Amino acid sequence: MGDDIPAEAPRQVVVVGASMAGLFAAAAAAGTSNSVLVLERDFLPGTPKPRAGVPQSEQPHVFLFRGLLALEDLLPGSGQEFLDRGAVPFDTGDLPWLTQHGWLPVGRRAFEVLSMTRPLFEHTVRRRVEGLPGVQIREGCRVTSLRRCNRRWEVSVAEGPPVLADLVIDASGRSSRLPIWLANAGMSAAPVAEVDTNLGYATRMYAAVPSQMTAVGVVIQQTPATLVGGMALQVEDDRWLVTAVGCGEHRPPRDATGFESFLERLPDPALAQLIRHAEPVSEVAVHRQTGNRRHHYEQVPAWPDGLLVVGDALCAFNPIYGQGITVAACEAVLLRQVLAAALAPGYTRRLLRKFAAVVSLPWAIATSEDLRYPTSKGHQALPQALFGQWARHLARLAVHGNSRAHAVLSRVYHLMGSPAQFFHPALVAAALQVRLTGYGPPAPRPASLAALTPPTPRPHPPAD
Ligand SMILES: Cc1cc2nc3c(=O)[nH]c(=O)nc-3n(C[C@H](O)[C@H](O)[C@H](O)COP(=O)(O)OP(=O)(O)OC[C@H]3O[C@@H](n4cnc5c(N)ncnc54)[C@H](O)[C@@H]3O)c2cc1C
């Protein structure tokens, strides 16, 4: 290990895992390498269906605007293809969203995104990628180990002879065995950072949601105070995914009755009302592996050439922020740029540093919020805590009608802008002003929820 491969494009690329990060990496490598072989342990369904190797398949997946742009760059025309297959387009400025301070105002243009199930997303991307020149997906093929073999890599699989590669890309997700394979090769371990709120998801699919529901979804954001939340999103074929989330002891249950009563207890009745009028078409699916985990492979000394890590295998995020797929797509865009240029020794190490830079902002967004939860271990540094406090102050301004605060938060959330925008002089001035005048009235509950969900009057807190 540690020796360099020649400064030329890798002839044979092997990608471990044919989920989103593996497919994006294969798309990036196609055209710059002679052949790209994707090894996937699952047998892949011929239609959009959940599968064992991606246990989160039944949970809702949102796609940040930055991710849709990166995907369009990697696979031009994919946005239209999703629409042709039934994805639901919507403007994020129209999505009813209850924060800890109240409802965000709706009706201001923000980002045009798409809503669909995770299986439809993956299936559509896989169809495109397997049609690219030089790409082959070998299914039912589990990678068991990795070893340096002269200047190449020998990838052992459970079901056949080993495969030789000039470049191996690990995209095998949260359960990646790379740390073990590297240890077996005598390499030092990469530092690992973890922050886990012990968040649980429970999701059920519904049909026949009443047409009075004019929004394409609704989000009841969970907070460190409530520890519970939920969301509903319209997806292809007139179906809706309705999800309950909760942390620690408040994780939602798997049984249908428990799921329904969990939704009844949320701070707004929208989700409970929505399912009361709709028809369930699946069981409740739960998922509880949601911690943030980041492997700092860029810090491993003498990192060998011809080995990369992408997607959740490199950094898995608390999924509530919807970042994983976007980060994997951004990594693939970088990979393509590097493979298209003449490769110099040390290129994989440099690329890992670039991936680390891509990961840093979403990691900071997710962990600075998650470290506020009583269910998380660890504490944040003072600058991070102050930054988070300022971001929450902006969210409060947004709820009370400050459109600049709303737009800036939305840009950073969709990874379309730098958090430096949080300190725009107009926002600092607005913050000073509310100290003198107080906040104006908060935004009302969105009218798009009114027909379906008349708000239940909440009891007033007892006077002191
Ligand atoms: C509940 C939940 C909700 C989520 N919601 C969102 C969301 O809203 N938006 C978003 O962007 N992201 C979301 N994510 C994250 C998203 O699912 C992942 O970031 C995304 O799937 C990219 O992961 P990946 O391709 O790196 O790994 P995975 O999707 O985990 O795939 C790994 C692949 O590698 C294969 N594999 C594993 N080991 C081997 C082996 N030894 N040999 C061969 N193949 C192997 C597996 O079978 C699988 O196909 C969510 C995740 C969870 C858990």
Short mmCIF file of C-alpha atoms and ligand atoms in Angstrom, two decimals:
data_model
loop_
_atom_site.label_atom_id
_atom_site.label_comp_id
_atom_site.label_asym_id
_atom_site.label_seq_id
_atom_site.Cartn_x
_atom_site.Cartn_y
_atom_site.Cartn_z
CA MET A 1 0.00 0.00 0.00
CA GLY A 2 1.10 3.60 -0.41
CA ASP A 3 2.74 3.26 -3.87
CA ASP A 4 1.53 5.39 -6.75
CA ILE A 5 -0.22 4.45 -9.95
CA PRO A 6 0.86 6.07 -13.23
CA ALA A 7 -0.43 9.52 -14.13
CA GLU A 8 -3.09 8.33 -16.54
CA ALA A 9 -6.82 7.75 -16.44
CA PRO A 10 -7.78 4.54 -14.64
CA ARG A 11 -8.59 1.84 -17.20
CA GLN A 12 -10.72 -0.31 -14.94
CA VAL A 13 -12.87 1.30 -12.25
CA VAL A 14 -14.69 -0.85 -9.70
CA VAL A 15 -17.50 0.71 -7.65
CA VAL A 16 -18.73 -1.13 -4.55
CA GLY A 17 -22.49 -0.60 -4.17
CA ALA A 18 -25.16 0.33 -6.74
CA SER A 19 -27.20 2.71 -4.64
CA MET A 20 -27.20 6.47 -5.17
CA ALA A 21 -23.54 7.23 -4.40
CA GLY A 22 -22.33 4.23 -6.42
CA LEU A 23 -24.51 5.11 -9.40
CA PHE A 24 -23.41 8.76 -9.36
CA ALA A 25 -19.75 7.70 -9.13
CA ALA A 26 -20.22 5.29 -12.04
CA ALA A 27 -21.81 8.09 -14.10
CA ALA A 28 -18.84 10.31 -13.27
CA ALA A 29 -16.28 7.67 -14.25
CA ALA A 30 -18.04 6.60 -17.48
CA GLY A 31 -16.36 8.17 -20.46
CA THR A 32 -13.11 8.86 -18.63
CA SER A 33 -12.23 5.18 -18.05
CA ASN A 34 -12.32 2.14 -20.29
CA SER A 35 -14.70 0.26 -18.12
CA VAL A 36 -16.70 0.82 -14.94
CA LEU A 37 -17.87 -2.25 -13.07
CA VAL A 38 -20.39 -1.71 -10.27
CA LEU A 39 -20.58 -4.60 -7.80
CA GLU A 40 -23.85 -4.81 -5.84
CA ARG A 41 -24.71 -7.46 -3.26
CA ASP A 42 -28.49 -7.20 -3.86
CA PHE A 43 -30.39 -8.59 -6.82
CA LEU A 44 -31.87 -5.41 -8.26
CA PRO A 45 -35.62 -5.15 -8.92
CA GLY A 46 -36.72 -4.50 -12.52
CA THR A 47 -39.32 -1.96 -11.36
CA PRO A 48 -39.15 0.76 -8.68
CA LYS A 49 -39.39 -1.29 -5.47
CA PRO A 50 -37.78 -1.19 -2.02
CA ARG A 51 -34.86 -3.60 -1.60
CA ALA A 52 -32.99 -5.16 1.31
CA GLY A 53 -29.63 -3.44 0.77
CA VAL A 54 -31.29 -0.03 1.09
CA PRO A 55 -33.45 -0.48 4.20
CA GLN A 56 -34.40 3.21 4.12
CA SER A 57 -36.17 2.72 0.74
CA GLU A 58 -39.66 3.10 2.21
CA GLN A 59 -38.86 6.30 4.05
CA PRO A 60 -39.47 9.68 2.42
CA HIS A 61 -36.53 11.20 0.57
CA VAL A 62 -36.39 14.88 -0.25
CA PHE A 63 -33.97 16.16 -2.85
CA LEU A 64 -32.25 19.44 -2.18
CA PHE A 65 -32.04 21.87 -5.06
CA ARG A 66 -28.22 21.64 -5.13
CA GLY A 67 -28.51 17.87 -5.57
CA LEU A 68 -30.97 18.13 -8.44
CA LEU A 69 -28.60 20.57 -10.18
CA ALA A 70 -25.62 18.25 -9.66
CA LEU A 71 -27.61 15.31 -10.98
CA GLU A 72 -28.65 17.28 -14.06
CA ASP A 73 -24.96 17.99 -14.61
CA LEU A 74 -24.04 14.29 -14.31
CA LEU A 75 -27.03 12.91 -16.19
CA PRO A 76 -28.55 15.68 -18.34
CA GLY A 77 -32.31 15.39 -18.77
CA SER A 78 -32.85 13.42 -15.55
CA GLY A 79 -35.21 16.07 -14.13
CA GLN A 80 -37.54 15.67 -17.13
CA GLU A 81 -37.31 11.90 -16.87
CA PHE A 82 -38.42 12.00 -13.22
CA LEU A 83 -41.36 14.18 -14.25
CA ASP A 84 -42.26 11.77 -17.08
CA ARG A 85 -42.30 8.94 -14.54
CA GLY A 86 -44.68 10.80 -12.24
CA ALA A 87 -42.51 12.84 -9.86
CA VAL A 88 -44.44 15.75 -8.35
CA PRO A 89 -42.88 19.20 -8.91
CA PHE A 90 -43.35 21.91 -6.32
CA ASP A 91 -41.90 25.18 -5.16
CA THR A 92 -40.42 24.88 -1.69
CA GLY A 93 -41.85 28.33 -0.94
CA ASP A 94 -45.34 26.77 -1.08
CA LEU A 95 -44.68 23.94 1.38
CA PRO A 96 -46.42 24.43 4.74
CA TRP A 97 -43.66 24.15 7.37
CA LEU A 98 -44.20 24.48 11.11
CA THR A 99 -41.04 25.51 12.95
CA GLN A 100 -40.53 25.85 16.68
CA HIS A 101 -41.52 29.53 16.35
CA GLY A 102 -44.62 29.02 14.19
CA TRP A 103 -45.49 28.55 10.50
CA LEU A 104 -43.13 29.88 7.85
CA PRO A 105 -44.92 32.19 5.41
CA VAL A 106 -45.89 30.47 2.15
CA GLY A 107 -46.28 31.77 -1.38
CA ARG A 108 -42.84 33.29 -2.01
CA ARG A 109 -40.88 31.74 -4.86
CA ALA A 110 -37.98 29.64 -3.63
CA PHE A 111 -36.69 26.41 -5.24
CA GLU A 112 -38.44 24.18 -7.76
CA VAL A 113 -37.85 20.63 -6.55
CA LEU A 114 -39.35 17.20 -7.14
CA SER A 115 -41.11 14.77 -4.86
CA MET A 116 -41.05 11.03 -5.52
CA THR A 117 -40.37 7.78 -3.70
CA ARG A 118 -36.81 6.72 -3.13
CA PRO A 119 -37.28 3.54 -5.26
CA LEU A 120 -38.46 5.61 -8.25
CA PHE A 121 -35.50 7.95 -7.89
CA GLU A 122 -32.97 5.12 -7.66
CA HIS A 123 -34.58 3.07 -10.45
CA THR A 124 -34.60 6.03 -12.85
CA VAL A 125 -30.97 6.87 -12.15
CA ARG A 126 -29.92 3.22 -12.44
CA ARG A 127 -31.60 2.85 -15.84
CA ARG A 128 -29.68 5.89 -17.08
CA VAL A 129 -26.35 4.78 -15.64
CA GLU A 130 -26.46 1.22 -16.94
CA GLY A 131 -27.00 2.66 -20.44
CA LEU A 132 -23.77 4.68 -20.28
CA PRO A 133 -20.86 3.43 -22.41
CA GLY A 134 -18.50 1.09 -20.55
CA VAL A 135 -20.69 0.74 -17.45
CA GLN A 136 -21.73 -2.69 -16.19
CA ILE A 137 -23.67 -3.44 -13.00
CA ARG A 138 -23.03 -6.91 -11.58
CA GLU A 139 -25.81 -7.73 -9.11
CA GLY A 140 -25.88 -10.43 -6.44
CA CYS A 141 -22.16 -9.84 -5.95
CA ARG A 142 -20.92 -9.05 -2.43
CA VAL A 143 -17.46 -7.58 -2.01
CA THR A 144 -15.62 -9.28 0.85
CA SER A 145 -12.17 -7.68 0.88
CA LEU A 146 -9.73 -5.40 -0.84
CA ARG A 147 -6.01 -5.80 -1.23
CA ARG A 148 -3.20 -3.99 -3.04
CA CYS A 149 -1.83 -6.10 -5.89
CA ASN A 150 1.27 -4.50 -7.46
CA ARG A 151 -0.05 -1.16 -8.67
CA ARG A 152 -3.64 -2.29 -8.87
CA TRP A 153 -6.34 -3.43 -6.45
CA GLU A 154 -7.66 -6.94 -6.07
CA VAL A 155 -11.33 -6.86 -5.09
CA SER A 156 -12.55 -10.18 -3.68
CA VAL A 157 -16.19 -11.11 -4.00
CA ALA A 158 -18.20 -13.84 -2.31
CA GLU A 159 -19.60 -15.17 -5.59
CA GLY A 160 -16.70 -15.69 -8.00
CA PRO A 161 -13.09 -14.85 -8.84
CA PRO A 162 -11.55 -11.56 -7.67
CA VAL A 163 -11.65 -8.51 -9.91
CA LEU A 164 -8.65 -6.28 -10.64
CA ALA A 165 -9.05 -2.51 -10.68
CA ASP A 166 -6.96 0.63 -11.15
CA LEU A 167 -9.45 2.64 -9.11
CA VAL A 168 -11.82 1.28 -6.45
CA ILE A 169 -14.63 3.51 -5.20
CA ASP A 170 -16.32 2.40 -1.99
CA ALA A 171 -19.99 3.41 -2.12
CA SER A 172 -21.29 0.67 0.17
CA GLY A 173 -23.12 2.99 2.56
CA ARG A 174 -23.27 3.20 6.34
CA SER A 175 -22.31 -0.46 6.73
CA SER A 176 -19.08 -0.03 4.71
CA ARG A 177 -16.38 -2.56 5.70
CA LEU A 178 -13.59 -0.30 4.46
CA PRO A 179 -12.26 0.46 7.98
CA ILE A 180 -11.74 -3.30 8.47
CA TRP A 181 -10.20 -3.81 5.02
CA LEU A 182 -7.75 -0.96 5.65
CA ALA A 183 -6.85 -2.31 9.10
CA ASN A 184 -6.18 -5.73 7.56
CA ALA A 185 -3.83 -4.00 5.14
CA GLY A 186 -1.91 -2.49 8.07
CA MET A 187 -3.08 1.08 7.49
CA SER A 188 -3.89 3.50 10.29
CA ALA A 189 -7.54 4.04 11.11
CA ALA A 190 -9.34 7.18 10.00
CA PRO A 191 -10.70 9.32 12.86
CA VAL A 192 -14.50 8.97 13.10
CA ALA A 193 -16.87 11.69 14.35
CA GLU A 194 -20.37 10.74 15.49
CA VAL A 195 -23.43 12.65 16.66
CA ASP A 196 -26.61 10.66 17.13
CA THR A 197 -29.97 12.03 18.32
CA ASN A 198 -31.43 8.48 18.24
CA LEU A 199 -34.02 9.60 15.76
CA GLY A 200 -36.57 7.07 14.56
CA TYR A 201 -38.72 7.20 11.41
CA ALA A 202 -42.06 5.48 10.82
CA THR A 203 -43.70 5.84 7.41
CA ARG A 204 -46.88 4.62 5.79
CA MET A 205 -48.07 5.10 2.23
CA TYR A 206 -51.61 6.37 1.58
CA ALA A 207 -53.93 6.73 -1.41
CA ALA A 208 -57.12 8.71 -1.90
CA VAL A 209 -56.00 11.80 0.01
CA PRO A 210 -58.92 14.25 -0.34
CA SER A 211 -58.55 16.78 -3.14
CA GLN A 212 -59.15 19.62 -0.65
CA MET A 213 -55.54 19.03 0.40
CA THR A 214 -54.09 21.57 -2.01
CA ALA A 215 -50.49 21.63 -0.72
CA VAL A 216 -48.12 18.89 -1.95
CA GLY A 217 -47.01 18.22 1.57
CA VAL A 218 -46.61 19.51 5.07
CA VAL A 219 -43.74 19.45 7.56
CA ILE A 220 -44.15 19.55 11.35
CA GLN A 221 -40.56 20.07 12.37
CA GLN A 222 -39.37 18.26 15.46
CA THR A 223 -37.38 20.34 17.95
CA PRO A 224 -35.19 19.69 20.99
CA ALA A 225 -38.22 20.72 23.08
CA THR A 226 -40.87 18.53 21.43
CA LEU A 227 -38.59 15.65 20.25
CA VAL A 228 -41.36 14.62 17.83
CA GLY A 229 -42.47 15.72 14.39
CA GLY A 230 -43.71 14.45 11.09
CA MET A 231 -44.24 15.13 7.44
CA ALA A 232 -46.44 14.19 4.52
CA LEU A 233 -45.40 14.37 0.88
CA GLN A 234 -47.27 13.63 -2.29
CA VAL A 235 -45.33 11.25 -4.56
CA GLU A 236 -45.92 9.53 -7.91
CA ASP A 237 -49.20 7.74 -8.75
CA ASP A 238 -51.29 9.97 -6.45
CA ARG A 239 -49.76 8.38 -3.39
CA TRP A 240 -48.68 10.12 -0.19
CA LEU A 241 -45.92 9.20 2.21
CA VAL A 242 -46.83 10.12 5.77
CA THR A 243 -44.02 10.00 8.30
CA ALA A 244 -43.71 10.30 12.05
CA VAL A 245 -40.32 11.03 13.62
CA GLY A 246 -39.18 11.13 17.21
CA CYS A 247 -36.01 10.89 19.27
CA GLY A 248 -34.97 8.41 21.94
CA GLU A 249 -37.98 7.19 23.93
CA HIS A 250 -40.21 9.22 21.63
CA ARG A 251 -39.43 7.18 18.51
CA PRO A 252 -42.64 6.30 16.67
CA PRO A 253 -43.88 2.70 16.77
CA ARG A 254 -44.36 0.15 13.99
CA ASP A 255 -48.00 -0.78 14.70
CA ALA A 256 -50.71 1.08 12.81
CA THR A 257 -52.70 2.14 15.87
CA GLY A 258 -49.63 3.45 17.66
CA PHE A 259 -48.57 5.28 14.49
CA GLU A 260 -51.94 7.00 14.20
CA SER A 261 -52.05 8.06 17.82
CA PHE A 262 -48.47 9.34 17.54
CA LEU A 263 -49.60 11.67 14.74
CA GLU A 264 -52.55 12.81 16.89
CA ARG A 265 -50.11 14.07 19.51
CA LEU A 266 -48.08 16.33 17.18
CA PRO A 267 -48.22 20.10 17.76
CA ASP A 268 -50.51 20.53 14.71
CA PRO A 269 -53.37 18.22 13.64
CA ALA A 270 -52.62 18.38 9.87
CA LEU A 271 -51.08 14.90 9.56
CA ALA A 272 -53.61 13.18 11.80
CA GLN A 273 -56.42 14.77 9.83
CA LEU A 274 -54.84 13.89 6.51
CA ILE A 275 -54.63 10.17 7.24
CA ARG A 276 -58.13 10.10 8.72
CA HIS A 277 -59.46 10.94 5.26
CA ALA A 278 -57.07 8.70 3.28
CA GLU A 279 -56.63 5.00 2.60
CA PRO A 280 -53.47 3.21 3.84
CA VAL A 281 -51.84 1.11 1.11
CA SER A 282 -48.80 -0.20 2.99
CA GLU A 283 -47.73 -1.34 6.42
CA VAL A 284 -45.87 1.09 8.68
CA ALA A 285 -42.12 0.85 7.93
CA VAL A 286 -39.69 1.95 10.63
CA HIS A 287 -36.04 2.93 10.41
CA ARG A 288 -33.75 3.86 13.28
CA GLN A 289 -30.20 4.07 11.90
CA THR A 290 -29.98 7.80 11.52
CA GLY A 291 -26.89 9.07 13.37
CA ASN A 292 -24.39 11.42 11.76
CA ARG A 293 -21.14 9.52 11.18
CA ARG A 294 -18.13 10.98 9.40
CA HIS A 295 -14.93 9.09 8.55
CA HIS A 296 -11.97 11.43 8.13
CA TYR A 297 -10.18 9.35 5.49
CA GLU A 298 -8.54 12.54 4.24
CA GLN A 299 -6.47 12.47 7.46
CA VAL A 300 -5.05 8.95 6.99
CA PRO A 301 -1.30 9.18 6.40
CA ALA A 302 0.06 7.57 3.20
CA TRP A 303 -3.38 7.13 1.67
CA PRO A 304 -2.89 4.83 -1.34
CA ASP A 305 -3.66 5.95 -4.86
CA GLY A 306 -6.56 4.37 -6.67
CA LEU A 307 -8.91 4.19 -3.66
CA LEU A 308 -11.84 6.51 -2.94
CA VAL A 309 -14.83 6.58 -0.62
CA VAL A 310 -18.11 8.37 -1.40
CA GLY A 311 -21.63 8.79 -0.07
CA ASP A 312 -22.72 7.42 3.28
CA ALA A 313 -19.56 5.28 3.51
CA LEU A 314 -17.63 8.54 3.81
CA CYS A 315 -20.18 10.59 5.74
CA ALA A 316 -23.71 9.64 6.71
CA PHE A 317 -26.01 12.41 7.94
CA ASN A 318 -29.06 12.52 10.12
CA PRO A 319 -31.54 12.09 7.24
CA ILE A 320 -34.01 14.64 8.60
CA TYR A 321 -31.98 17.35 6.81
CA GLY A 322 -32.26 15.58 3.43
CA GLN A 323 -28.58 15.95 2.54
CA GLY A 324 -27.12 12.49 1.79
CA ILE A 325 -28.03 12.18 -1.88
CA THR A 326 -27.09 15.76 -2.65
CA VAL A 327 -23.66 15.37 -1.07
CA ALA A 328 -23.08 12.12 -3.01
CA ALA A 329 -24.01 13.88 -6.27
CA CYS A 330 -21.66 16.80 -5.51
CA GLU A 331 -18.82 14.35 -4.80
CA ALA A 332 -19.46 12.68 -8.15
CA VAL A 333 -19.27 16.01 -9.98
CA LEU A 334 -15.82 16.56 -8.42
CA LEU A 335 -14.78 13.00 -9.28
CA ARG A 336 -15.67 13.53 -12.92
CA GLN A 337 -13.66 16.76 -13.08
CA VAL A 338 -10.60 15.06 -11.63
CA LEU A 339 -10.81 11.93 -13.80
CA ALA A 340 -11.20 14.07 -16.91
CA ALA A 341 -7.86 15.78 -16.22
CA ALA A 342 -4.42 14.16 -16.40
CA LEU A 343 -4.01 12.27 -13.13
CA ALA A 344 -0.93 12.94 -11.05
CA PRO A 345 0.19 10.68 -8.20
CA GLY A 346 -1.69 11.48 -5.01
CA TYR A 347 -4.89 12.33 -6.89
CA THR A 348 -7.15 10.22 -4.69
CA ARG A 349 -5.79 11.77 -1.52
CA ARG A 350 -6.35 15.27 -2.94
CA LEU A 351 -9.82 14.28 -4.03
CA LEU A 352 -10.65 13.00 -0.54
CA ARG A 353 -9.68 16.43 0.79
CA LYS A 354 -12.05 18.03 -1.70
CA PHE A 355 -14.81 15.63 -0.63
CA ALA A 356 -14.12 16.63 2.98
CA ALA A 357 -14.67 20.27 2.01
CA VAL A 358 -17.99 19.35 0.34
CA VAL A 359 -19.10 17.47 3.44
CA SER A 360 -18.15 20.21 5.91
CA LEU A 361 -21.13 22.56 5.53
CA PRO A 362 -23.90 19.92 5.61
CA TRP A 363 -22.08 18.23 8.51
CA ALA A 364 -22.02 21.54 10.41
CA ILE A 365 -25.71 22.18 9.68
CA ALA A 366 -26.77 18.73 10.87
CA THR A 367 -24.53 18.35 13.90
CA SER A 368 -24.90 21.87 15.28
CA GLU A 369 -28.66 21.32 15.42
CA ASP A 370 -28.43 17.72 16.64
CA LEU A 371 -26.09 18.52 19.50
CA ARG A 372 -28.91 20.58 21.04
CA TYR A 373 -30.99 17.44 21.55
CA PRO A 374 -31.01 15.89 25.00
CA THR A 375 -30.81 12.51 23.25
CA SER A 376 -27.38 13.33 21.72
CA LYS A 377 -24.07 12.83 23.44
CA GLY A 378 -21.36 15.47 23.17
CA HIS A 379 -21.33 19.22 23.16
CA GLN A 380 -20.54 21.86 20.61
CA ALA A 381 -17.82 24.45 20.61
CA LEU A 382 -18.89 27.97 21.58
CA PRO A 383 -18.61 29.46 18.06
CA GLN A 384 -20.80 26.66 16.67
CA ALA A 385 -23.35 27.17 19.46
CA LEU A 386 -23.47 30.93 18.86
CA PHE A 387 -23.81 30.39 15.14
CA GLY A 388 -26.72 28.02 15.69
CA GLN A 389 -28.37 30.54 18.01
CA TRP A 390 -28.12 33.20 15.32
CA ALA A 391 -29.59 30.84 12.71
CA ARG A 392 -32.55 30.16 15.01
CA HIS A 393 -33.01 33.87 15.48
CA LEU A 394 -33.20 34.23 11.69
CA ALA A 395 -35.79 31.45 11.58
CA ARG A 396 -37.86 33.42 14.07
CA LEU A 397 -37.52 36.55 11.95
CA ALA A 398 -38.64 34.50 8.93
CA VAL A 399 -41.75 33.26 10.75
CA HIS A 400 -42.54 36.87 11.57
CA GLY A 401 -42.38 37.89 7.93
CA ASN A 402 -38.74 38.84 7.22
CA SER A 403 -38.41 37.59 3.65
CA ARG A 404 -34.64 38.08 3.49
CA ALA A 405 -34.12 35.86 6.53
CA HIS A 406 -36.45 33.28 4.99
CA ALA A 407 -34.63 33.33 1.63
CA VAL A 408 -31.16 33.09 3.17
CA LEU A 409 -32.15 30.15 5.40
CA SER A 410 -33.69 28.41 2.43
CA ARG A 411 -30.56 28.97 0.27
CA VAL A 412 -28.25 27.54 2.92
CA TYR A 413 -30.62 24.62 3.65
CA HIS A 414 -30.60 23.70 -0.06
CA LEU A 415 -26.78 24.08 -0.10
CA MET A 416 -27.13 26.92 -2.62
CA GLY A 417 -25.46 29.63 -0.58
CA SER A 418 -22.85 30.25 2.05
CA PRO A 419 -23.85 30.73 5.69
CA ALA A 420 -21.83 33.97 5.53
CA GLN A 421 -25.10 35.40 4.12
CA PHE A 422 -26.60 34.98 7.59
CA PHE A 423 -24.68 38.10 8.58
CA HIS A 424 -25.99 40.43 5.88
CA PRO A 425 -26.20 43.97 7.34
CA ALA A 426 -29.96 44.08 6.68
CA LEU A 427 -30.43 40.98 8.84
CA VAL A 428 -28.29 42.37 11.63
CA ALA A 429 -30.35 45.59 11.46
CA ALA A 430 -33.61 43.61 11.55
CA ALA A 431 -32.39 41.74 14.61
CA LEU A 432 -31.60 45.00 16.38
CA GLN A 433 -34.94 46.46 15.41
CA VAL A 434 -37.00 43.63 16.92
CA ARG A 435 -35.21 44.29 20.21
CA LEU A 436 -36.81 47.74 20.17
CA THR A 437 -40.17 47.06 18.57
CA GLY A 438 -40.71 43.36 19.26
CA TYR A 439 -41.65 40.81 16.60
CA GLY A 440 -44.61 41.56 14.37
CA PRO A 441 -47.43 39.03 14.06
CA PRO A 442 -46.33 35.53 13.00
CA ALA A 443 -47.39 34.06 9.64
CA PRO A 444 -50.83 32.42 9.77
CA ARG A 445 -51.36 28.69 9.34
CA PRO A 446 -51.21 28.16 5.55
CA ALA A 447 -54.58 28.37 3.84
CA SER A 448 -53.74 25.24 1.81
CA LEU A 449 -54.28 23.22 5.02
CA ALA A 450 -57.47 24.94 6.04
CA ALA A 451 -60.07 22.90 4.16
CA LEU A 452 -58.72 19.61 5.38
CA THR A 453 -57.57 20.47 8.83
CA PRO A 454 -59.51 23.04 10.78
CA PRO A 455 -57.11 23.96 13.57
CA THR A 456 -58.07 22.58 16.93
CA PRO A 457 -58.10 25.41 19.47
CA ARG A 458 -55.12 24.92 21.76
CA PRO A 459 -55.69 25.50 25.48
CA HIS A 460 -54.05 28.68 26.71
CA PRO A 461 -51.20 28.06 29.12
CA PRO A 462 -52.27 28.86 32.69
CA ALA A 463 -51.40 32.38 33.81
CA ASP A 464 -48.58 32.59 36.32
C1 LIG B 1 -34.60 7.10 7.02
C2 LIG B 1 -33.72 7.76 5.98
C3 LIG B 1 -34.23 8.82 5.24
C4 LIG B 1 -33.42 9.48 4.33
N1 LIG B 1 -33.89 10.57 3.68
C5 LIG B 1 -33.08 11.25 2.84
C6 LIG B 1 -33.55 12.41 2.17
O1 LIG B 1 -34.65 12.88 2.41
N2 LIG B 1 -32.71 13.02 1.29
C7 LIG B 1 -31.43 12.55 1.06
O2 LIG B 1 -30.70 13.13 0.26
N3 LIG B 1 -30.97 11.46 1.69
C8 LIG B 1 -31.75 10.81 2.57
N4 LIG B 1 -31.27 9.70 3.21
C9 LIG B 1 -29.87 9.29 2.97
C10 LIG B 1 -29.79 8.52 1.68
O3 LIG B 1 -30.63 7.39 1.73
C11 LIG B 1 -28.32 8.12 1.43
O4 LIG B 1 -27.49 9.23 1.65
C12 LIG B 1 -28.18 7.66 0.00
O5 LIG B 1 -28.84 6.45 -0.18
C13 LIG B 1 -26.73 7.49 -0.45
O6 LIG B 1 -26.24 6.41 0.16
P1 LIG B 1 -25.13 5.45 -0.45
O7 LIG B 1 -25.35 5.16 -1.88
O8 LIG B 1 -23.85 6.02 -0.01
O9 LIG B 1 -25.42 4.17 0.45
P2 LIG B 1 -26.69 3.25 0.52
O10 LIG B 1 -27.88 3.87 -0.06
O11 LIG B 1 -26.76 2.75 1.91
O12 LIG B 1 -26.30 2.04 -0.44
C14 LIG B 1 -25.22 1.19 -0.23
C15 LIG B 1 -25.26 0.14 -1.34
O13 LIG B 1 -24.12 -0.70 -1.24
C16 LIG B 1 -24.52 -2.04 -1.29
N5 LIG B 1 -23.51 -2.81 -0.54
C17 LIG B 1 -23.22 -2.71 0.78
N6 LIG B 1 -22.20 -3.53 1.09
C18 LIG B 1 -21.82 -4.13 -0.05
C19 LIG B 1 -20.81 -5.08 -0.37
N7 LIG B 1 -19.98 -5.56 0.57
N8 LIG B 1 -20.70 -5.51 -1.64
C20 LIG B 1 -21.54 -5.03 -2.61
N9 LIG B 1 -22.52 -4.13 -2.36
C21 LIG B 1 -22.64 -3.69 -1.10
C22 LIG B 1 -25.89 -2.06 -0.66
O14 LIG B 1 -26.64 -3.19 -0.98
C23 LIG B 1 -26.48 -0.77 -1.24
O15 LIG B 1 -27.00 -0.98 -2.51
C24 LIG B 1 -32.08 9.03 4.11
C25 LIG B 1 -31.58 7.95 4.85
C26 LIG B 1 -32.39 7.34 5.79
C27 LIG B 1 -31.80 6.21 6.60
#
